[in-house]
PDB file of C-alpha atoms in Angstrom:
ATOM      1  CA  MET A   1      91.193 145.313  79.886  1.00  0.00           C
ATOM      2  CA  PRO A   2      91.633 147.596  82.730  1.00  0.00           C
ATOM      3  CA  ALA A   3      93.941 150.815  82.283  1.00  0.00           C
ATOM      4  CA  ILE A   4      96.004 149.442  84.989  1.00  0.00           C
ATOM      5  CA  LEU A   5      97.069 146.291  82.916  1.00  0.00           C
ATOM      6  CA  ASP A   6      98.081 148.478  79.905  1.00  0.00           C
ATOM      7  CA  HIS A   7     101.482 149.545  81.109  1.00  0.00           C
ATOM      8  CA  TRP A   8     103.865 148.317  83.559  1.00  0.00           C
ATOM      9  CA  GLN A   9     105.206 151.341  85.846  1.00  0.00           C
ATOM     10  CA  VAL A  10     109.065 150.765  86.596  1.00  0.00           C
ATOM     11  CA  LEU A  11     109.910 151.333  90.360  1.00  0.00           C
ATOM     12  CA  PRO A  12     113.063 151.307  91.946  1.00  0.00           C
ATOM     13  CA  HIS A  13     115.234 148.023  91.381  1.00  0.00           C
ATOM     14  CA  GLY A  14     118.719 146.758  91.954  1.00  0.00           C
ATOM     15  CA  PRO A  15     120.931 145.211  89.105  1.00  0.00           C
ATOM     16  CA  LEU A  16     120.069 141.813  87.587  1.00  0.00           C
ATOM     17  CA  THR A  17     122.352 139.758  89.614  1.00  0.00           C
ATOM     18  CA  ALA A  18     123.701 136.135  88.557  1.00  0.00           C
ATOM     19  CA  VAL A  19     123.082 133.378  91.357  1.00  0.00           C
ATOM     20  CA  ASP A  20     124.487 130.856  89.039  1.00  0.00           C
ATOM     21  CA  ASP A  21     125.261 130.153  85.431  1.00  0.00           C
ATOM     22  CA  LYS A  22     121.468 129.991  84.250  1.00  0.00           C
ATOM     23  CA  VAL A  23     119.965 131.643  87.272  1.00  0.00           C
ATOM     24  CA  TRP A  24     119.405 135.470  87.759  1.00  0.00           C
ATOM     25  CA  THR A  25     117.420 137.516  90.626  1.00  0.00           C
ATOM     26  CA  VAL A  26     116.694 141.204  90.856  1.00  0.00           C
ATOM     27  CA  THR A  27     115.259 142.784  93.893  1.00  0.00           C
ATOM     28  CA  GLY A  28     113.482 146.087  94.650  1.00  0.00           C
ATOM     29  CA  THR A  29     111.318 148.181  97.143  1.00  0.00           C
ATOM     30  CA  LEU A  30     107.545 148.556  96.892  1.00  0.00           C
ATOM     31  CA  HIS A  31     106.462 151.724  98.915  1.00  0.00           C
ATOM     32  CA  MET A  32     103.047 151.175 100.361  1.00  0.00           C
ATOM     33  CA  PRO A  33     101.362 153.343 102.977  1.00  0.00           C
ATOM     34  CA  VAL A  34     102.102 150.668 105.822  1.00  0.00           C
ATOM     35  CA  GLY A  35     105.450 150.227 104.755  1.00  0.00           C
ATOM     36  CA  ASP A  36     107.996 149.242 102.485  1.00  0.00           C
ATOM     37  CA  PHE A  37     108.155 145.881 101.027  1.00  0.00           C
ATOM     38  CA  GLU A  38     110.994 144.005  99.189  1.00  0.00           C
ATOM     39  CA  ARG A  39     109.947 142.304  95.974  1.00  0.00           C
ATOM     40  CA  ARG A  40     112.365 139.665  93.826  1.00  0.00           C
ATOM     41  CA  MET A  41     112.174 138.331  90.555  1.00  0.00           C
ATOM     42  CA  SER A  42     113.853 135.303  89.590  1.00  0.00           C
ATOM     43  CA  VAL A  43     114.855 134.124  86.003  1.00  0.00           C
ATOM     44  CA  VAL A  44     116.004 130.465  85.093  1.00  0.00           C
ATOM     45  CA  ARG A  45     117.304 129.778  81.692  1.00  0.00           C
ATOM     46  CA  LEU A  46     116.039 126.328  80.365  1.00  0.00           C
ATOM     47  CA  ARG A  47     118.238 123.675  78.555  1.00  0.00           C
ATOM     48  CA  ASP A  48     116.667 124.972  75.073  1.00  0.00           C
ATOM     49  CA  GLY A  49     117.654 128.620  76.086  1.00  0.00           C
ATOM     50  CA  ARG A  50     114.175 129.879  76.714  1.00  0.00           C
ATOM     51  CA  LEU A  51     113.523 131.764  79.834  1.00  0.00           C
ATOM     52  CA  VAL A  52     111.159 131.175  82.652  1.00  0.00           C
ATOM     53  CA  ILE A  53     110.335 134.455  84.667  1.00  0.00           C
ATOM     54  CA  TRP A  54     108.999 133.883  88.348  1.00  0.00           C
ATOM     55  CA  SER A  55     107.280 136.835  89.948  1.00  0.00           C
ATOM     56  CA  ALA A  56     108.006 139.271  87.152  1.00  0.00           C
ATOM     57  CA  ILE A  57     108.686 143.035  87.876  1.00  0.00           C
ATOM     58  CA  ALA A  58     109.149 145.793  85.411  1.00  0.00           C
ATOM     59  CA  LEU A  59     113.040 146.531  84.560  1.00  0.00           C
ATOM     60  CA  ASP A  60     114.420 149.554  83.399  1.00  0.00           C
ATOM     61  CA  GLU A  61     115.729 149.846  79.825  1.00  0.00           C
ATOM     62  CA  PRO A  62     119.292 148.748  80.724  1.00  0.00           C
ATOM     63  CA  GLU A  63     118.435 145.821  82.983  1.00  0.00           C
ATOM     64  CA  MET A  64     115.850 144.637  80.357  1.00  0.00           C
ATOM     65  CA  ALA A  65     118.397 144.702  77.561  1.00  0.00           C
ATOM     66  CA  ARG A  66     121.066 142.729  79.764  1.00  0.00           C
ATOM     67  CA  LEU A  67     117.977 140.145  80.156  1.00  0.00           C
ATOM     68  CA  GLU A  68     117.104 139.996  76.395  1.00  0.00           C
ATOM     69  CA  GLY A  69     120.751 139.785  75.873  1.00  0.00           C
ATOM     70  CA  ARG A  70     121.137 136.432  77.823  1.00  0.00           C
ATOM     71  CA  ARG A  71     118.178 135.143  75.788  1.00  0.00           C
ATOM     72  CA  ALA A  72     119.409 136.242  72.130  1.00  0.00           C
ATOM     73  CA  ARG A  73     123.075 134.751  73.167  1.00  0.00           C
ATOM     74  CA  GLN A  74     121.655 131.451  73.685  1.00  0.00           C
ATOM     75  CA  GLY A  75     119.793 131.482  70.391  1.00  0.00           C
ATOM     76  CA  ALA A  76     116.503 131.333  72.005  1.00  0.00           C
ATOM     77  CA  GLY A  77     113.845 132.335  69.518  1.00  0.00           C
ATOM     78  CA  GLY A  78     110.329 132.940  70.899  1.00  0.00           C
ATOM     79  CA  GLY A  79     110.975 134.702  73.988  1.00  0.00           C
ATOM     80  CA  ALA A  80     110.110 133.423  77.696  1.00  0.00           C
ATOM     81  CA  ARG A  81     108.713 129.939  78.284  1.00  0.00           C
ATOM     82  CA  GLY A  82     106.967 130.684  81.118  1.00  0.00           C
ATOM     83  CA  LEU A  83     105.633 133.833  83.312  1.00  0.00           C
ATOM     84  CA  VAL A  84     105.029 132.682  87.177  1.00  0.00           C
ATOM     85  CA  GLY A  85     103.299 135.191  89.070  1.00  0.00           C
ATOM     86  CA  ALA A  86     102.219 135.403  93.044  1.00  0.00           C
ATOM     87  CA  ARG A  87      98.741 135.161  94.004  1.00  0.00           C
ATOM     88  CA  LEU A  88      97.369 136.601  97.201  1.00  0.00           C
ATOM     89  CA  ARG A  89      94.382 135.426  98.972  1.00  0.00           C
TER      90      ARG A  89
END
């Protein structure tokens, strides 16, 4: 596996924010030589309590603990149901 995939670097991001009872989002900024780009991760809790994560970004420890706490309170053993990422062409 390439070294770049061995470790996720946590870049600056905001707090995990509730959009609805079962939907959360977090945004951050990705600094590139040509400018700054907003990035957004969305999380949806399924009926069985598992989470679907769309366009995952690495969270800092406090926000990761909040996300893991949401999963644990719902009794969802087994982690995320799905991880969906963007594909650039």
